[in-house]
């Protein structure tokens, strides 16, 4: 059998079986493997792990998923991709149909050797009546996506990130005060609901959220802390197992919901469910705390009503850390490290140099402390101004990274590959255009702070999964092909200079 990619499928790969009928089961297993490789584990686990082939009839492949939500998501986002991937394996497939697996007994068990469902009942029977489908022989069992996310255990809190270890300064005093009040609130109802914290990266949002979580738990309140991914995948998994109602019920059974990095919440259905969840909690008088890298009005991926609900409580920004605050954070970190490394001594002069040199954020301050420590322990010498300078040189250099524009990336990559920028933005799919486009997407992801959906929009209105795919693909190729690796590195340097 000649496959589209020009390779010849061997018999054991399931071209045609000895009976002369197509072995759709193994073709489908290959389709799934391919989707997983192309889309990446996260996307695959979220949307495709439960997608199963039910039957093939008259060029139509009938696929099933457990929920209507998954059906409509796949139909609106991935139908063409699934069709093309399937077609590449089995030429005759001309159409894909997605159905919801019936309630009650499963239509078909997929494990090899498992007894087949009675074809006289269930959706398969309807297909039998409609045409004369070739029932799927056997599909290799796919490892199930981790379903642990379907529960509501939340993301664990980091024991280090408490109110006690949070240093208060001018830029975060208001956020800290609001956080403490919310965490310690007793009695009916909720204070500022939701409490919405926003700030650039490394300015202490997550630290404050964890602080709230610890304090509220100590006061006996039921707290769930979720990152946006956890919310999305937890929710999706819960839907997959058809326990959306149970999920929501359990959400309502908590006192305080903390959601970190909500700017990553995306997708029509998920944001709708996100809106419902927030509304249900707030209406029930439960406290909601949210953090993001931007104010609610700028959460472009979210619906206007959800945005205004998020902005309807107290919105507080944490601004850049001023020097006094940086000195305090640094001293606190140094003291904490000294507790476990008694020999580690950093003079006030060095500390103040570091606090002046590193202006960007708390994460870099922490990085600097780690480097000083590594330096001191590796060389066994005290930290001098010189050693400090060389230890943190690259952190200082990155202090004000040049703002790289996506447009500049597109122009540079286009000229390097002899195509035009409009080719890169176009729908064209020839290899000569696809490769530079993917490299440009990859560079946009690693050199700018733009989100995947934003990058997709700037590349001719593409979907974020397309960008994700490109980023993963180039990452992989760089690892395997050192020539490409060097080339991308060079492009990076040209853009950064
Ligand atoms: P964000 O979530 O805003 O990106 P984080 O809360 O992860 O930032 O903070 C980054 C690092 O800086 C963490 O190690 C955190 O403990 C530290 N940090 C930030 N602000 C403070 C602060 N005010 N006091 C103590 N540590 C801080
Ligand atoms: Mg954070």
Coordinates of C-alpha atoms and ligand atoms in Angstrom, one line a residue:
X1 CA 0.0 0.0 0.0
X2 CA 1.4 3.4 -1.0
X3 CA 1.0 6.0 1.6
X4 CA 0.7 9.7 1.0
X5 CA 4.1 10.3 2.5
X6 CA 5.6 8.0 -0.1
X7 CA 6.5 5.2 2.2
X8 CA 5.1 1.8 1.7
X9 CA 3.2 0.4 4.6
X10 CA 4.2 -3.0 5.6
X11 CA 1.5 -5.6 6.2
X12 CA 2.0 -5.8 9.9
X13 CA 1.4 -2.1 10.0
X14 CA -2.0 -2.9 8.8
X15 CA -2.3 -2.0 5.1
X16 CA -4.9 -4.6 4.2
X17 CA -5.4 -7.6 6.2
X18 CA -5.5 -11.1 4.6
X19 CA -9.3 -11.0 4.2
X20 CA -8.9 -8.1 1.7
X21 CA -10.8 -5.6 3.9
X22 CA -9.2 -2.5 5.2
X23 CA -8.0 -2.7 8.8
X24 CA -9.4 0.6 9.9
X25 CA -8.6 -0.1 13.5
X26 CA -4.9 0.0 13.1
X27 CA -5.1 2.9 10.6
X28 CA -7.0 4.8 13.2
X29 CA -4.4 4.0 15.8
X30 CA -1.8 5.5 13.5
X31 CA -3.9 8.6 13.0
X32 CA -4.0 9.1 16.7
X33 CA -0.3 8.6 17.1
X34 CA 0.2 11.2 14.4
X35 CA -2.2 13.7 16.0
X36 CA -0.4 13.2 19.3
X37 CA 3.0 13.8 17.7
X38 CA 1.9 16.8 15.8
X39 CA -0.2 18.5 18.4
X40 CA 1.8 17.7 21.4
X41 CA 0.8 15.8 24.5
X42 CA -1.3 18.5 26.2
X43 CA -3.5 19.3 23.3
X44 CA -3.8 15.6 22.4
X45 CA -4.7 14.6 25.9
X46 CA -7.3 17.4 26.2
X47 CA -9.2 16.8 23.0
X48 CA -8.3 13.5 21.3
X49 CA -7.5 10.9 23.9
X50 CA -11.2 9.9 24.1
X51 CA -11.9 10.2 20.4
X52 CA -12.7 6.8 19.0
X53 CA -13.4 5.3 15.7
X54 CA -16.7 3.6 15.6
X55 CA -17.2 2.6 12.0
X56 CA -16.4 3.4 8.4
X57 CA -19.1 3.5 5.8
X58 CA -19.1 4.8 2.2
X59 CA -16.1 7.0 2.7
X60 CA -17.4 8.4 6.0
X61 CA -15.5 7.7 9.2
X62 CA -17.8 7.9 12.2
X63 CA -15.9 9.0 15.3
X64 CA -17.3 9.3 18.8
X65 CA -16.5 11.2 21.9
X66 CA -18.1 11.0 25.3
X67 CA -19.5 14.5 25.6
X68 CA -21.3 17.0 23.4
X69 CA -18.8 19.6 24.5
X70 CA -15.9 17.6 23.0
X71 CA -17.9 16.9 19.9
X72 CA -18.5 20.6 19.2
X73 CA -14.9 21.6 20.1
X74 CA -13.4 19.0 17.8
X75 CA -15.9 19.9 15.0
X76 CA -15.1 23.6 15.3
X77 CA -11.3 23.3 15.7
X78 CA -10.0 20.1 14.4
X79 CA -12.3 18.5 11.9
X80 CA -10.1 19.3 8.9
X81 CA -7.0 18.2 10.6
X82 CA -8.5 14.9 11.6
X83 CA -9.9 14.4 8.2
X84 CA -6.6 15.1 6.4
X85 CA -4.6 13.0 8.8
X86 CA -7.0 10.1 8.4
X87 CA -7.1 10.6 4.6
X88 CA -3.3 10.3 4.6
X89 CA -3.6 6.9 6.1
X90 CA -6.7 5.7 4.3
X91 CA -7.4 7.4 0.9
X92 CA -11.0 6.5 0.7
X93 CA -12.0 8.6 3.8
X94 CA -13.8 11.6 2.4
X95 CA -15.8 12.7 5.4
X96 CA -15.6 12.7 9.1
X97 CA -18.6 12.5 11.4
X98 CA -18.4 13.0 15.1
X99 CA -21.0 11.6 17.4
X100 CA -21.5 11.4 21.1
X101 CA -21.2 8.0 22.6
X102 CA -24.6 6.9 23.8
X103 CA -25.4 7.0 27.5
X104 CA -25.8 3.6 29.0
X105 CA -23.6 0.8 27.9
X106 CA -20.6 1.8 25.8
X107 CA -21.1 1.0 22.1
X108 CA -17.9 -0.8 21.7
X109 CA -14.9 -1.7 23.8
X110 CA -11.6 -0.9 22.2
X111 CA -9.2 -3.3 23.7
X112 CA -8.0 -6.0 21.4
X113 CA -9.8 -9.2 22.1
X114 CA -12.6 -7.6 24.1
X115 CA -16.0 -8.9 23.1
X116 CA -17.6 -6.7 20.4
X117 CA -20.7 -4.9 21.3
X118 CA -23.9 -6.3 19.8
X119 CA -24.3 -4.6 16.5
X120 CA -28.0 -4.8 16.8
X121 CA -28.1 -2.0 19.3
X122 CA -26.6 1.5 19.8
X123 CA -25.3 3.9 17.2
X124 CA -23.5 1.2 15.3
X125 CA -26.9 -0.4 14.5
X126 CA -28.1 2.9 13.1
X127 CA -25.1 3.0 10.9
X128 CA -25.7 -0.5 9.8
X129 CA -29.2 0.5 8.8
X130 CA -27.9 3.6 7.0
X131 CA -25.3 1.9 4.8
X132 CA -23.3 -1.1 5.3
X133 CA -20.4 -0.2 7.4
X134 CA -17.3 -2.3 7.9
X135 CA -17.2 -2.6 11.7
X136 CA -13.9 -1.6 13.2
X137 CA -11.8 -4.7 13.8
X138 CA -9.7 -3.9 16.7
X139 CA -8.1 -0.7 17.9
X140 CA -4.9 -0.9 19.9
X141 CA -5.7 0.4 23.3
X142 CA -4.5 4.0 23.7
X143 CA -3.1 5.0 27.0
X144 CA -5.7 7.1 28.7
X145 CA -4.9 10.7 29.3
X146 CA -4.2 11.4 32.9
X147 CA -7.5 11.8 34.5
X148 CA -6.2 13.0 37.8
X149 CA -6.9 16.5 36.6
X150 CA -10.6 15.7 36.6
X151 CA -10.7 15.9 40.3
X152 CA -10.7 19.2 42.2
X153 CA -7.6 18.7 44.3
X154 CA -6.2 21.9 42.8
X155 CA -2.6 22.7 42.5
X156 CA -0.6 22.3 45.7
X157 CA 0.6 25.4 47.6
X158 CA 4.3 26.1 47.9
X159 CA 5.2 26.1 51.6
X160 CA 7.7 28.9 51.0
X161 CA 5.2 31.3 49.6
X162 CA 3.5 32.7 52.7
X163 CA 2.5 36.1 54.0
X164 CA 5.4 35.8 56.4
X165 CA 8.0 35.6 53.6
X166 CA 6.4 38.3 51.6
X167 CA 8.2 41.6 51.8
X168 CA 5.9 44.7 51.7
X169 CA 6.9 47.8 49.9
X170 CA 5.3 50.7 48.1
X171 CA 4.5 48.8 45.0
X172 CA 2.7 45.9 46.6
X173 CA 1.3 47.3 49.9
X174 CA -2.3 47.7 48.6
X175 CA -2.3 44.2 47.0
X176 CA -0.9 42.7 50.2
X177 CA -3.4 44.5 52.4
X178 CA -6.3 43.3 50.3
X179 CA -4.9 39.8 50.2
X180 CA -4.6 39.6 53.9
X181 CA -8.1 40.9 54.5
X182 CA -9.6 38.4 52.1
X183 CA -7.6 35.6 53.6
X184 CA -8.6 36.5 57.2
X185 CA -12.2 37.4 56.5
X186 CA -14.6 35.8 58.9
X187 CA -18.3 35.7 58.7
X188 CA -21.0 36.0 56.0
X189 CA -20.4 36.9 52.4
X190 CA -17.2 37.9 50.8
X191 CA -15.2 41.0 50.6
X192 CA -14.2 42.5 47.3
X193 CA -15.4 39.8 45.1
X194 CA -13.5 39.0 43.1
X195 CA -10.2 40.3 44.3
X196 CA -8.2 40.7 41.1
X197 CA -4.4 41.2 41.2
X198 CA -2.4 42.0 38.2
X199 CA 1.2 42.7 37.5
X200 CA 4.1 41.9 35.2
X201 CA 6.1 38.7 35.6
X202 CA 8.0 38.1 38.8
X203 CA 6.3 40.8 40.9
X204 CA 4.8 38.5 43.5
X205 CA 1.3 37.6 42.3
X206 CA 1.7 33.9 42.8
X207 CA 3.5 34.5 46.1
X208 CA 0.5 36.5 47.3
X209 CA -2.0 34.0 46.1
X210 CA -0.3 31.2 47.9
X211 CA -0.1 33.4 50.9
X212 CA -3.8 33.8 50.8
X213 CA -4.3 30.1 50.4
X214 CA -2.1 29.2 53.4
X215 CA -3.7 31.7 55.7
X216 CA -7.2 30.9 54.7
X217 CA -6.6 27.2 55.2
X218 CA -5.1 27.8 58.6
X219 CA -8.3 29.6 59.5
X220 CA -10.2 26.4 58.5
X221 CA -11.6 27.5 55.2
X222 CA -11.9 25.3 52.3
X223 CA -9.5 26.6 49.6
X224 CA -8.8 25.6 46.1
X225 CA -5.9 27.1 44.2
X226 CA -5.8 26.4 40.5
X227 CA -3.5 27.5 37.7
X228 CA -5.3 28.3 34.5
X229 CA -4.1 25.1 32.9
X230 CA -5.4 23.1 35.8
X231 CA -8.7 24.9 35.5
X232 CA -8.9 24.2 31.8
X233 CA -7.7 20.6 31.8
X234 CA -9.5 19.8 35.1
X235 CA -12.6 21.1 33.7
X236 CA -12.3 19.4 30.3
X237 CA -11.4 16.1 32.0
X238 CA -14.4 16.5 34.2
X239 CA -16.6 17.0 31.2
X240 CA -15.0 14.0 29.5
X241 CA -16.1 11.9 32.3
X242 CA -19.5 13.5 32.2
X243 CA -19.4 14.8 35.6
X244 CA -19.7 18.5 34.9
X245 CA -22.5 18.8 37.3
X246 CA -20.5 17.0 40.0
X247 CA -17.6 19.3 39.2
X248 CA -19.7 22.4 39.6
X249 CA -21.3 21.1 42.8
X250 CA -17.9 20.5 44.3
X251 CA -16.8 23.9 43.2
X252 CA -19.7 25.4 45.1
X253 CA -18.6 23.4 48.1
X254 CA -15.6 25.5 48.6
X255 CA -15.1 28.8 50.5
X256 CA -12.3 30.3 48.5
X257 CA -11.3 29.8 44.9
X258 CA -7.9 31.1 43.8
X259 CA -7.1 31.2 40.1
X260 CA -3.7 32.1 38.9
X261 CA -2.7 33.4 35.4
X262 CA -6.2 33.7 34.1
X263 CA -4.9 35.3 30.9
X264 CA -4.2 31.8 29.7
X265 CA -7.9 30.8 29.9
X266 CA -9.0 30.5 26.4
X267 CA -11.5 28.7 24.1
X268 CA -15.1 29.6 23.7
X269 CA -16.6 26.8 25.7
X270 CA -14.0 26.9 28.4
X271 CA -14.4 30.6 28.9
X272 CA -18.1 30.2 29.0
X273 CA -17.8 27.6 31.7
X274 CA -15.2 29.8 33.4
X275 CA -17.8 32.6 33.4
X276 CA -20.5 30.3 34.8
X277 CA -18.2 29.0 37.5
X278 CA -17.1 32.5 38.7
X279 CA -20.7 33.7 38.6
X280 CA -21.9 30.7 40.6
X281 CA -19.3 31.2 43.2
X282 CA -19.7 34.9 43.6
X283 CA -23.5 34.7 43.6
X284 CA -23.2 32.1 46.4
X285 CA -21.1 34.5 48.4
X286 CA -17.9 32.5 48.0
X287 CA -14.7 34.4 47.7
X288 CA -12.9 34.4 44.4
X289 CA -9.3 35.6 44.0
X290 CA -7.7 36.0 40.5
X291 CA -4.3 37.0 39.2
X292 CA -3.3 37.9 35.8
X293 CA -0.5 39.7 33.9
X294 CA -3.0 42.4 32.7
X295 CA -6.1 44.2 33.9
X296 CA -9.5 42.6 33.3
X297 CA -10.3 45.0 30.5
X298 CA -7.3 43.6 28.5
X299 CA -8.3 40.0 28.7
X300 CA -9.0 39.9 25.0
X301 CA -9.7 36.2 25.0
X302 CA -12.5 36.5 27.3
X303 CA -16.1 37.5 26.7
X304 CA -17.1 41.1 27.6
X305 CA -19.5 39.9 30.4
X306 CA -16.8 37.7 32.0
X307 CA -14.3 40.6 31.9
X308 CA -16.7 43.0 33.5
X309 CA -17.5 40.4 36.2
X310 CA -13.8 40.0 36.9
X311 CA -13.4 43.7 37.1
X312 CA -16.4 44.1 39.3
X313 CA -14.7 43.6 42.6
X314 CA -11.4 45.1 43.7
X315 CA -8.7 45.4 41.0
X316 CA -5.2 46.0 42.3
X317 CA -2.0 46.4 40.4
X318 CA 1.4 45.5 41.7
X319 CA 3.9 47.8 40.1
X320 CA 7.6 47.4 39.5
X321 CA 9.7 46.8 42.6
X322 CA 11.4 49.9 43.8
X323 CA 15.0 49.8 45.0
X324 CA 14.1 49.8 48.7
X325 CA 11.8 46.8 48.1
X326 CA 14.4 45.0 46.1
X327 CA 16.9 45.5 48.9
X328 CA 14.5 44.1 51.4
X329 CA 13.5 41.1 49.3
X330 CA 17.2 40.4 48.7
X331 CA 18.1 40.6 52.4
X332 CA 15.3 38.4 53.3
X333 CA 16.3 35.8 50.7
X334 CA 20.0 36.0 51.8
X335 CA 19.0 35.5 55.4
X336 CA 16.9 32.5 54.5
X337 CA 19.7 30.9 52.6
X338 CA 22.2 31.6 55.3
X339 CA 20.0 29.6 57.7
X340 CA 21.0 26.5 55.8
X341 CA 24.5 27.6 54.6
X342 CA 26.1 29.3 57.6
X343 CA 29.3 30.1 55.8
X344 CA 27.5 32.1 53.1
X345 CA 28.2 35.7 53.7
X346 CA 27.3 38.6 51.5
X347 CA 28.4 42.1 52.5
X348 CA 25.8 44.9 52.6
X349 CA 27.8 46.5 49.8
X350 CA 27.4 43.5 47.5
X351 CA 23.7 43.2 48.4
X352 CA 23.1 46.8 47.5
X353 CA 25.0 46.4 44.3
X354 CA 22.8 43.4 43.3
X355 CA 19.6 45.2 44.3
X356 CA 20.6 48.1 42.1
X357 CA 21.7 46.1 39.2
X358 CA 18.7 43.8 39.0
X359 CA 15.6 45.8 38.5
X360 CA 13.4 43.5 36.6
X361 CA 11.7 41.3 39.1
X362 CA 11.7 39.1 42.1
X363 CA 12.5 36.0 40.1
X364 CA 15.8 37.5 39.0
X365 CA 16.6 38.5 42.5
X366 CA 16.1 35.0 43.6
X367 CA 18.2 33.8 40.6
X368 CA 21.0 36.2 41.7
X369 CA 21.0 34.8 45.2
X370 CA 21.3 31.3 43.9
X371 CA 24.2 32.2 41.7
X372 CA 26.0 34.0 44.5
X373 CA 25.5 30.9 46.6
X374 CA 26.7 28.6 43.8
X375 CA 29.8 30.7 43.3
X376 CA 30.6 30.8 47.0
X377 CA 30.2 27.1 47.6
X378 CA 32.0 26.1 44.4
X379 CA 35.0 28.3 44.9
X380 CA 35.0 28.2 48.7
X381 CA 35.7 31.9 48.8
X382 CA 33.7 34.9 50.1
X383 CA 31.6 36.8 47.7
X384 CA 33.4 40.0 46.6
X385 CA 32.2 42.7 44.4
X386 CA 34.0 41.2 41.4
X387 CA 32.7 37.7 41.9
X388 CA 29.2 39.1 42.4
X389 CA 29.5 41.1 39.2
X390 CA 30.5 38.2 37.1
X391 CA 28.0 35.8 38.7
X392 CA 25.1 38.0 37.9
X393 CA 26.4 39.5 34.6
X394 CA 23.8 37.9 32.4
X395 CA 20.9 38.7 34.7
X396 CA 22.0 42.3 34.6
X397 CA 22.4 42.3 30.8
X398 CA 18.9 41.0 30.5
X399 CA 17.7 43.7 32.7
X400 CA 16.1 45.7 29.9
X401 CA 15.7 43.2 27.1
X402 CA 15.2 44.9 23.8
X403 CA 11.5 44.9 22.9
X404 CA 11.4 42.7 19.8
X405 CA 8.5 43.1 17.5
X406 CA 6.7 40.3 15.8
X407 CA 6.8 42.3 12.7
X408 CA 10.6 42.5 12.8
X409 CA 10.8 38.8 13.3
X410 CA 8.6 38.2 10.3
X411 CA 10.6 40.5 8.1
X412 CA 14.0 39.1 9.1
X413 CA 12.9 35.5 8.7
X414 CA 11.2 36.2 5.4
X415 CA 14.3 37.9 3.9
X416 CA 16.5 35.0 5.2
X417 CA 14.4 32.5 3.4
X418 CA 13.7 34.5 0.3
X419 CA 10.0 34.8 0.7
X420 CA 7.9 37.9 1.4
X421 CA 6.3 38.8 4.7
X422 CA 2.9 38.5 3.1
X423 CA 3.8 34.9 2.1
X424 CA 4.4 34.2 5.8
X425 CA 1.0 35.7 6.7
X426 CA -0.8 34.0 3.8
X427 CA -2.6 30.7 3.7
X428 CA 0.0 29.1 1.4
X429 CA 1.2 25.8 2.6
X430 CA 4.2 25.0 0.4
X431 CA 7.2 23.9 2.2
X432 CA 9.1 27.0 1.1
X433 CA 6.7 29.1 3.1
X434 CA 5.7 26.7 5.9
X435 CA 9.2 26.4 7.3
X436 CA 10.0 30.1 7.6
X437 CA 6.5 30.7 9.0
X438 CA 7.0 28.1 11.7
X439 CA 10.5 29.5 12.5
X440 CA 9.0 33.0 12.8
X441 CA 6.3 31.7 15.1
X442 CA 8.8 29.9 17.2
X443 CA 11.0 33.0 17.5
X444 CA 7.9 35.1 18.3
X445 CA 7.1 32.8 21.2
X446 CA 10.7 32.7 22.6
X447 CA 11.6 36.3 22.0
X448 CA 8.4 38.2 22.9
X449 CA 5.9 37.9 25.8
X450 CA 3.0 37.5 23.4
X451 CA 0.6 34.7 24.1
X452 CA 0.0 31.9 21.6
X453 CA -3.4 33.3 20.6
X454 CA -1.9 36.8 20.1
X455 CA 0.9 35.3 18.0
X456 CA -1.7 33.4 16.0
X457 CA -3.6 36.6 15.3
X458 CA -0.4 38.3 14.1
X459 CA 0.3 35.5 11.7
X460 CA -2.8 36.0 9.5
X461 CA -5.4 35.1 12.1
X462 CA -4.2 31.6 12.8
X463 CA -5.4 29.4 15.7
X464 CA -3.2 29.2 18.8
X465 CA -2.9 25.5 18.3
X466 CA -1.2 26.1 15.0
X467 CA 1.3 28.3 16.7
X468 CA 1.8 25.7 19.5
X469 CA 2.4 23.1 16.8
X470 CA 5.0 25.2 15.1
X471 CA 6.8 26.0 18.3
X472 CA 7.0 22.4 19.3
X473 CA 8.0 21.3 15.8
X474 CA 10.9 23.8 15.6
X475 CA 12.0 23.0 19.1
X476 CA 12.2 19.4 18.2
X477 CA 14.0 20.0 14.9
X478 CA 16.5 22.2 16.5
X479 CA 17.3 19.4 18.9
X480 CA 17.8 17.0 16.0
X481 CA 19.4 19.2 13.4
X482 CA 22.3 21.2 14.5
X483 CA 22.5 23.2 11.2
X484 CA 19.0 24.4 11.8
X485 CA 19.8 25.0 15.4
X486 CA 22.7 27.3 14.5
X487 CA 20.6 29.1 12.0
X488 CA 17.8 29.8 14.5
X489 CA 20.4 30.9 17.0
X490 CA 21.9 33.3 14.5
X491 CA 18.4 34.7 13.7
X492 CA 17.9 35.1 17.4
X493 CA 21.1 37.0 17.9
X494 CA 20.4 39.3 14.9
X495 CA 17.0 40.2 16.4
X496 CA 18.4 40.8 19.9
X497 CA 21.3 43.1 18.8
Ligands
LIG1 P1 4.5 36.4 39.6 O1 3.5 35.3 39.9 O2 3.9 37.8 39.7 O3 5.1 36.2 38.2 P2 6.0 35.3 41.8 O4 5.0 35.5 42.9 O5 6.2 34.0 41.2 O6 5.7 36.4 40.6 O7 7.4 36.0 42.3 C1 8.6 35.6 41.7 C2 9.7 35.4 42.8 O8 9.9 36.7 43.5 C3 9.2 34.4 43.8 O9 10.3 33.7 44.3 C4 8.7 35.3 45.0 O10 8.8 34.7 46.2 C5 9.6 36.5 44.8 N1 8.9 37.7 45.3 C6 8.2 38.6 44.5 N2 7.7 39.6 45.3 C7 8.1 39.4 46.5 C8 8.0 40.0 47.8 N3 7.3 41.2 47.8 N4 8.5 39.5 48.8 C9 9.2 38.4 48.8 N5 9.4 37.7 47.7 C10 8.9 38.2 46.5
LIG2 MG1 2.8 33.7 38.8

